[in-house]
CSV table of C-alpha atoms in Angstrom, one decimal:
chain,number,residue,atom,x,y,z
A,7,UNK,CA,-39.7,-13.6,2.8
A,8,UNK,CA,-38.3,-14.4,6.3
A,9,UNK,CA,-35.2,-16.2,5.1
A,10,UNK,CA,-34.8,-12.9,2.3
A,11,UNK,CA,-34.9,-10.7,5.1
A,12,UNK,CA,-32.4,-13.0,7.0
A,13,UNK,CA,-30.2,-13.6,4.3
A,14,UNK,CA,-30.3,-9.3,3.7
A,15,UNK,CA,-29.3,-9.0,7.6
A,16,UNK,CA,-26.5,-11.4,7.5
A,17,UNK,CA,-24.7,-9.6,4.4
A,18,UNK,CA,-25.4,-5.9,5.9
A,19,UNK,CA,-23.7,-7.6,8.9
A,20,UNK,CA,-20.8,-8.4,6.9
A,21,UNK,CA,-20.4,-5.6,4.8
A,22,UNK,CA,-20.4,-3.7,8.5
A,23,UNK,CA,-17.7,-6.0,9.3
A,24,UNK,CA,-15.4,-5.5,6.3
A,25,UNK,CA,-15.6,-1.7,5.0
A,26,UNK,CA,-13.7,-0.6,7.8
A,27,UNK,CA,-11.0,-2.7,7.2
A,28,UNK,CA,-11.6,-1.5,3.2
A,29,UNK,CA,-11.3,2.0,4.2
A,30,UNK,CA,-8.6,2.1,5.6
A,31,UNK,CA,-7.2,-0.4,3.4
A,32,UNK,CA,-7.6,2.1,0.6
A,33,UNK,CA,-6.3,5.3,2.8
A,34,UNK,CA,-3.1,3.8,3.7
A,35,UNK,CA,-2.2,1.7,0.8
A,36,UNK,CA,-4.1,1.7,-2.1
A,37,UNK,CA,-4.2,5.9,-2.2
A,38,UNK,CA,-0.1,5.9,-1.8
A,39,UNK,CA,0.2,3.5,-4.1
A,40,UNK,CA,-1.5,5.2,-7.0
A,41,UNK,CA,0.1,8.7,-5.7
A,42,UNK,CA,3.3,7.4,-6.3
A,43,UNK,CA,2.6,5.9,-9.4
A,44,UNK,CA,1.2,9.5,-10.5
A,45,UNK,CA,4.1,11.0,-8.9
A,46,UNK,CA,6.6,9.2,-10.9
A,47,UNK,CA,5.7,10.0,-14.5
A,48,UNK,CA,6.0,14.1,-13.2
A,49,UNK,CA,9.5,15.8,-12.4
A,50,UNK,CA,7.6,17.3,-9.1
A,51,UNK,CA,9.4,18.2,-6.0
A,52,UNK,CA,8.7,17.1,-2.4
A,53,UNK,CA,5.5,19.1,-2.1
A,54,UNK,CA,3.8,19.7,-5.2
A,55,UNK,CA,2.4,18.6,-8.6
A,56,UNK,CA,5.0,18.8,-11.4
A,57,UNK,CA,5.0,18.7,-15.0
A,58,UNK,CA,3.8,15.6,-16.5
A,59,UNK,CA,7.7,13.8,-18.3
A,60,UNK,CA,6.2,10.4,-18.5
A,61,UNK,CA,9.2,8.0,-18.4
A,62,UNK,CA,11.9,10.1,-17.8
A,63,UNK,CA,12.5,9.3,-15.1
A,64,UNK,CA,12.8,6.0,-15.2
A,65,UNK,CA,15.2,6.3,-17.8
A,66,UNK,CA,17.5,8.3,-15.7
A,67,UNK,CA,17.1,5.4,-13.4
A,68,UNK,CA,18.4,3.0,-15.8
A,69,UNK,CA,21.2,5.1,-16.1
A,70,UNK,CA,22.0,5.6,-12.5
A,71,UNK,CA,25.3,4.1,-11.5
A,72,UNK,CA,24.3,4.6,-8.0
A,73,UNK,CA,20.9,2.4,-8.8
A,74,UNK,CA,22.9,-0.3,-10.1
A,75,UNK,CA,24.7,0.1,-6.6
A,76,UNK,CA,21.9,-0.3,-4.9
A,77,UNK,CA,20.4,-2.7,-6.4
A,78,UNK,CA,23.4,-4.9,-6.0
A,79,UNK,CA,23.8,-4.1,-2.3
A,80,UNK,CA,20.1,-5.4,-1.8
A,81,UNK,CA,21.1,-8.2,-3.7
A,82,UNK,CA,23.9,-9.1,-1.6
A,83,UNK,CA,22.2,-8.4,1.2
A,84,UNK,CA,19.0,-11.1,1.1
A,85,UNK,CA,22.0,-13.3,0.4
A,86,UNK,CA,23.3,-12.8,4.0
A,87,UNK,CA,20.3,-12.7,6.0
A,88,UNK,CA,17.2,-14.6,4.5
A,89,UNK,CA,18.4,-18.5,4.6
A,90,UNK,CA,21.1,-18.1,7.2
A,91,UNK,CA,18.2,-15.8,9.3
A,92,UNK,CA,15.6,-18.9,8.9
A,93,UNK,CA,18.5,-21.8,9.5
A,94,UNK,CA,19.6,-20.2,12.8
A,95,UNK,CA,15.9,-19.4,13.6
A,96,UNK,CA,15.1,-23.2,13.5
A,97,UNK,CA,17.8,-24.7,15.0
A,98,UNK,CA,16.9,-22.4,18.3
A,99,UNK,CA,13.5,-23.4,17.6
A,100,UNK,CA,14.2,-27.5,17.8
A,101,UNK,CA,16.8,-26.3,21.1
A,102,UNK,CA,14.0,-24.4,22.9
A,103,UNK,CA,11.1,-26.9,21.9
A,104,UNK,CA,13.5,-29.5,24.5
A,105,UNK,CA,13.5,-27.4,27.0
A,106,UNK,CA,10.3,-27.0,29.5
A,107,UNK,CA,8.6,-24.6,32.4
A,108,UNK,CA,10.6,-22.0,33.9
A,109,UNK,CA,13.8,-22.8,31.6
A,110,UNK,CA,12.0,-22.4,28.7
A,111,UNK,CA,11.0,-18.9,29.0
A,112,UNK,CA,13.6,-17.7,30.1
A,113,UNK,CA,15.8,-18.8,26.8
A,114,UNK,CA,13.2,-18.0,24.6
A,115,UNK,CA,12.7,-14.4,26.4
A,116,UNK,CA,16.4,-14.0,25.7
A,117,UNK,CA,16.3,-14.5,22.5
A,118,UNK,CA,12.7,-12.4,21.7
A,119,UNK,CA,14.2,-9.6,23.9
A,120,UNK,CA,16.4,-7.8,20.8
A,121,UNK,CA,13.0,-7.7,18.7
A,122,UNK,CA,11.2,-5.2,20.9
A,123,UNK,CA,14.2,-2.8,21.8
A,124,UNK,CA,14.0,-0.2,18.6
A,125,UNK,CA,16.3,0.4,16.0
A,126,UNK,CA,18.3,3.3,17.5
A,127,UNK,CA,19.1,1.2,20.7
A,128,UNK,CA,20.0,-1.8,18.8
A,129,UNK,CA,22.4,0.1,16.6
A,130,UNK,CA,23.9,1.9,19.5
A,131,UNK,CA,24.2,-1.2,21.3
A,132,UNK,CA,26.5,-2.9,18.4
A,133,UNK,CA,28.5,0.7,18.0
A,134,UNK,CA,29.8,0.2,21.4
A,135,UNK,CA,30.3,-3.4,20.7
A,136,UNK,CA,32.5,-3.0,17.7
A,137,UNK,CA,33.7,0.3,18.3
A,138,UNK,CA,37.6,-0.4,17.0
A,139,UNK,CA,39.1,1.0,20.1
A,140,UNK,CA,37.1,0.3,23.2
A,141,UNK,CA,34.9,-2.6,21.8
A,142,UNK,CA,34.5,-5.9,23.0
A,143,UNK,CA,33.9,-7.8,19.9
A,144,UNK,CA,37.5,-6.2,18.3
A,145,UNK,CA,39.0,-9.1,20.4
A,146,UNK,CA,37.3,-11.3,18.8
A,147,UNK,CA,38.7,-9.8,15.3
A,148,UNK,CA,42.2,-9.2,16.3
A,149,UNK,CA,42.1,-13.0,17.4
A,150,UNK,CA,41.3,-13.9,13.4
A,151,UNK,CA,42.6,-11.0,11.7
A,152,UNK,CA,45.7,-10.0,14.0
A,153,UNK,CA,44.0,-6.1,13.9
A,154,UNK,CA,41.4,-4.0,15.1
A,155,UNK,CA,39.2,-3.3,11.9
A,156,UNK,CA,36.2,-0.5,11.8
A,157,UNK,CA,33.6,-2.7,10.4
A,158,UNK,CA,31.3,-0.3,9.5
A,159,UNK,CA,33.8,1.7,8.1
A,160,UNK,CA,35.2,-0.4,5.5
A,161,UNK,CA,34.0,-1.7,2.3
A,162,UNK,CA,34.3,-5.5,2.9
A,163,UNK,CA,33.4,-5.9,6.2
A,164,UNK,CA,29.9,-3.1,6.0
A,165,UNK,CA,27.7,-5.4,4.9
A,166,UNK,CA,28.2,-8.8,6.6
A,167,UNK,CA,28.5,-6.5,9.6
A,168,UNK,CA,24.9,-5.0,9.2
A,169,UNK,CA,23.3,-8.2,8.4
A,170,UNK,CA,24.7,-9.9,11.9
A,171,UNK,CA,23.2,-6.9,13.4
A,172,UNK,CA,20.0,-7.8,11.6
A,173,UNK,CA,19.8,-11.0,12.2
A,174,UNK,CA,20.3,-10.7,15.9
A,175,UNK,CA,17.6,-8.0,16.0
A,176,UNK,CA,14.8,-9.7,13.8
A,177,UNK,CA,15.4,-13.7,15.0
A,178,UNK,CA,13.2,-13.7,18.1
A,179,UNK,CA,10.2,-13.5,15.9
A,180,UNK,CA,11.1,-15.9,13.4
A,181,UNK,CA,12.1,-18.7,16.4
A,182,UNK,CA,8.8,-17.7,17.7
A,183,UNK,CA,7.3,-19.1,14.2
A,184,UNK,CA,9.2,-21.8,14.4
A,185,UNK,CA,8.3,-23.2,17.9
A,186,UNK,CA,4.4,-22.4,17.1
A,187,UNK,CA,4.9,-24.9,13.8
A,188,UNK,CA,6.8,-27.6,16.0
A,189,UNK,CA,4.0,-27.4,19.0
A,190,UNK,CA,1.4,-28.1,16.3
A,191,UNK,CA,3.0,-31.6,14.9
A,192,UNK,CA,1.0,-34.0,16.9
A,193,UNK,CA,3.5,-36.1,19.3
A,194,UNK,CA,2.0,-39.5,18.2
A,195,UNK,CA,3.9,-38.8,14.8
A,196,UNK,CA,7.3,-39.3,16.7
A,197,UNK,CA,5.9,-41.8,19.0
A,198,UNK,CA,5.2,-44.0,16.1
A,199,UNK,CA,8.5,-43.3,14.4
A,200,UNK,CA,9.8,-44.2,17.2
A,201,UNK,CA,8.6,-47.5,17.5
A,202,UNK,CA,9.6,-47.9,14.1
A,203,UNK,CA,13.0,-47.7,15.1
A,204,UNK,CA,13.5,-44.2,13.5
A,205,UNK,CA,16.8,-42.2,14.9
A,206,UNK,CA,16.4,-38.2,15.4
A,207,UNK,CA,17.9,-37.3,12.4
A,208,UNK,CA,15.3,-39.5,10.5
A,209,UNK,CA,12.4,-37.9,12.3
A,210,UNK,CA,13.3,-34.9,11.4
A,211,UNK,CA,13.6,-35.3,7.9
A,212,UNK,CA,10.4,-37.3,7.5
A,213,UNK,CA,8.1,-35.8,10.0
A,214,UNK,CA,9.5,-32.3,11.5
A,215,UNK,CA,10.7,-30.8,8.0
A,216,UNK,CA,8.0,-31.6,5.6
A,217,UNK,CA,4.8,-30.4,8.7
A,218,UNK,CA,7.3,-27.2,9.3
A,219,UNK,CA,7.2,-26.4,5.7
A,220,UNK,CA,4.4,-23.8,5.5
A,221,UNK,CA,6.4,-21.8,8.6
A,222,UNK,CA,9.8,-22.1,6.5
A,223,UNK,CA,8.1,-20.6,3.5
A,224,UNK,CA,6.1,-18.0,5.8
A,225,UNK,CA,9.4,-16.8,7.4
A,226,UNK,CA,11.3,-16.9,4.1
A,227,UNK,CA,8.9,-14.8,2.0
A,228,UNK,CA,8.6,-12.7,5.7
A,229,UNK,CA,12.4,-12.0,5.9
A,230,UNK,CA,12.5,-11.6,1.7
A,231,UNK,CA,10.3,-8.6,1.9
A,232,UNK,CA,11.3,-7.3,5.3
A,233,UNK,CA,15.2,-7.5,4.0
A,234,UNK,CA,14.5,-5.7,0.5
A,235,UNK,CA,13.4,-2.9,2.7
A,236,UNK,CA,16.3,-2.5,4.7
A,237,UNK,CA,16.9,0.8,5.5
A,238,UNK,CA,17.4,2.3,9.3
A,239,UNK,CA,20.3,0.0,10.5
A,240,UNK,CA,22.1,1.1,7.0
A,241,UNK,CA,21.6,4.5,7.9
A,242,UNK,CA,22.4,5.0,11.4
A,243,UNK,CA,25.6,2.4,11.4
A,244,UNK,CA,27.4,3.5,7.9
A,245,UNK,CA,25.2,5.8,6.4
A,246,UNK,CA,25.3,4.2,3.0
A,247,UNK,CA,29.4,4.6,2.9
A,248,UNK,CA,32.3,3.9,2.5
A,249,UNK,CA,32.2,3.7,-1.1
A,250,UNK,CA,28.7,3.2,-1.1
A,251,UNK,CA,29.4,-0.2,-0.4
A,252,UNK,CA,26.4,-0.1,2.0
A,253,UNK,CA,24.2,2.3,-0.4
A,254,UNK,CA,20.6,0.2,-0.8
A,255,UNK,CA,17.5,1.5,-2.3
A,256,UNK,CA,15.6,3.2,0.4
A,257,UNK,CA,18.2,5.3,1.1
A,258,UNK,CA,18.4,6.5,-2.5
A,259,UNK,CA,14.8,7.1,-2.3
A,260,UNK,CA,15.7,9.2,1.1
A,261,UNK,CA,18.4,10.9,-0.3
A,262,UNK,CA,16.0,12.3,-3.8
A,263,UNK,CA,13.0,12.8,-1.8
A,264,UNK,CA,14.5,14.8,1.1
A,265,UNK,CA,18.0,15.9,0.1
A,266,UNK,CA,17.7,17.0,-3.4
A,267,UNK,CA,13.8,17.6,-3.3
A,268,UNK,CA,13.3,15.4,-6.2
A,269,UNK,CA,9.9,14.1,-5.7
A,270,UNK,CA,9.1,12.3,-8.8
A,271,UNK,CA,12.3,10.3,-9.3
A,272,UNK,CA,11.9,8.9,-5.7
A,273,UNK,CA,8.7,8.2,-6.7
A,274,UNK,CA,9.9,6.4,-9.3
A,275,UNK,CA,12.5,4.6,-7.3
A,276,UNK,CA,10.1,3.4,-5.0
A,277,UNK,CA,7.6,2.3,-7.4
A,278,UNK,CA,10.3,0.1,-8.9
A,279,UNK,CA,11.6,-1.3,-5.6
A,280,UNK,CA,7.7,-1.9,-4.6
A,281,UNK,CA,7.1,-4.1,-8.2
A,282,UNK,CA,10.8,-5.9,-7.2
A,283,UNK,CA,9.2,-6.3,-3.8
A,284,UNK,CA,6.0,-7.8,-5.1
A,285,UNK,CA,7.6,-9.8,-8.2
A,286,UNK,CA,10.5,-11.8,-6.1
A,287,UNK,CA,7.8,-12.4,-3.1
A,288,UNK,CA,5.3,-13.8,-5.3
A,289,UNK,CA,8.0,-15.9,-7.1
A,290,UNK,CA,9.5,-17.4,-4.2
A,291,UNK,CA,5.9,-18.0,-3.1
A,292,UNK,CA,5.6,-20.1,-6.0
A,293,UNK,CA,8.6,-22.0,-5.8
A,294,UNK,CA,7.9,-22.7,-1.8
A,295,UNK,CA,4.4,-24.1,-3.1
A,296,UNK,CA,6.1,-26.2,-5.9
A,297,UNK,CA,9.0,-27.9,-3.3
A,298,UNK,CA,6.4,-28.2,-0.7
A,299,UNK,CA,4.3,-30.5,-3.1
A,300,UNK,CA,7.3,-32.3,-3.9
């Protein structure tokens, strides 16, 4: 009877422990979730319930040019910033992990500082900076292009522009990552490689890479979701344009929910970008798994 009564206080103890984290699990998430879903199969506005259409609206989704457009600027998008946002991230990692005391925090201050500062600051920060008459970087581009060019403004250079921006805004937390995985490879691993007569590059490919592979594959999948969900530095450096070279998904989503009041087909849209969201992170989950078993 004792240990019953035990056992009884030890899972009302738990269950104390866990439904607040359910409730609000459910109030934030799961509630939105299924609101949107309901949303989306109705032609409601902003506010509202709306006549049930069921699929309509993902049919006129299909048939969006601008979706397409999106879509492909997302696309294009991971391509610039997830790998080359990891690869930079670990190569300041192995720099900073060399360094020690003082020295060390100040670097890695430096480069954690442009994660804290908000969005608006950062994106004002890189306005001035490649502002095409008065900013800095435009010698830099004159040097290689023999011109001043508005990168924001123009359809090739929008993009690549943005993801720099992003990459120097959301690396501190990635290096961060990075130097917690290297701390935690014990130091008798190299010692011994060492002795073996194993050169740098060697221990890095034997023992640094394959004991910093659940960190890659943490800040790949983190920067895979956080990039699909790119939205304020799009919208406060080129506001989608020119040409919607720079359009992305959220900001369709912004543009139907709170331009043109269409509730349900932004419901829709983010409904699909929330499946694309979940699909590609549990696939590259997957494949991470597979080459880290490899």
């Amino acid at each position: 009877m004792a240990m019953l009564q035990n056992r009884r206080k030890h899972v009302l103890t738990a269950y104390t422990l866990v439904l607040p984290f359910i409730a609000i699990f459910c109030l934030v998430f799961l509630y939105p979730a299924f609101r949107i879903a309901q949303l989306s199969l109705t032609d409601s506005t902003l506010i509202g319930d709306g006549a049930f259409v069921g699929l309509d609206n993902f049919r006129k989704l299909l048939g969006d040019r601008l979706f397409w457009t999106s879509l492909k600027n997302n696309g294009y998008f991971l391509a610039l910033t997830v790998v080359p946002t990891t690869l930079i991230a670990l190569g300041i990692a192995l720099m900073v992990n060399r360094l020690s005391g003082r020295l060390q925090a100040l670097i890695l201050a430096l480069f954690f500082l442009p994660y804290v500062l908000p969005v608006s600051v950062v994106t004002t920060i890189w306005l001035w900076l490649l502002d095409q008459q008065f900013g800095v970087l435009q010698n830099v581009i004159t040097f290689f292009t023999g011109r001043p060019i508005p990168v924001f403004k123009h359809p090739v250079w929008v993009m690549p522009a943005i993801a720099v921006v992003t990459i120097w805004w959301t690396n501190g937390f990635n290096v961060l990552l990075f130097l917690a995985g290297l701390r935690n490879i014990p130091q008798d691993l190299y010692e011994a490689s060492a002795l073996d007569g194993a050169t740098r590059r060697q221990q890095f490919r034997r023992v640094t890479w394959p004991l910093l592979w659940p960190v890659t594959g943490l800040v790949l999948t983190l920067q895979l979701i956080l990039q699909l969900k790119l939205f304020d530095q799009v919208y406060l450096l080129s506001e989608g344009g020119p040409f919607n070279s720079s359009y992305v998904l959220l900001m369709m989503v912004y543009r139907a929910a709170f331009q043109l009041n269409q509730g349900g087909y932004a419901s829709a849209i983010a409904l699909v970008l929330f499946v694309l969201i979940m699909g590609l992170s549990v696939l590259q989950f997957q494949l991470l798994r597979i080459g880290g078993r490899r």
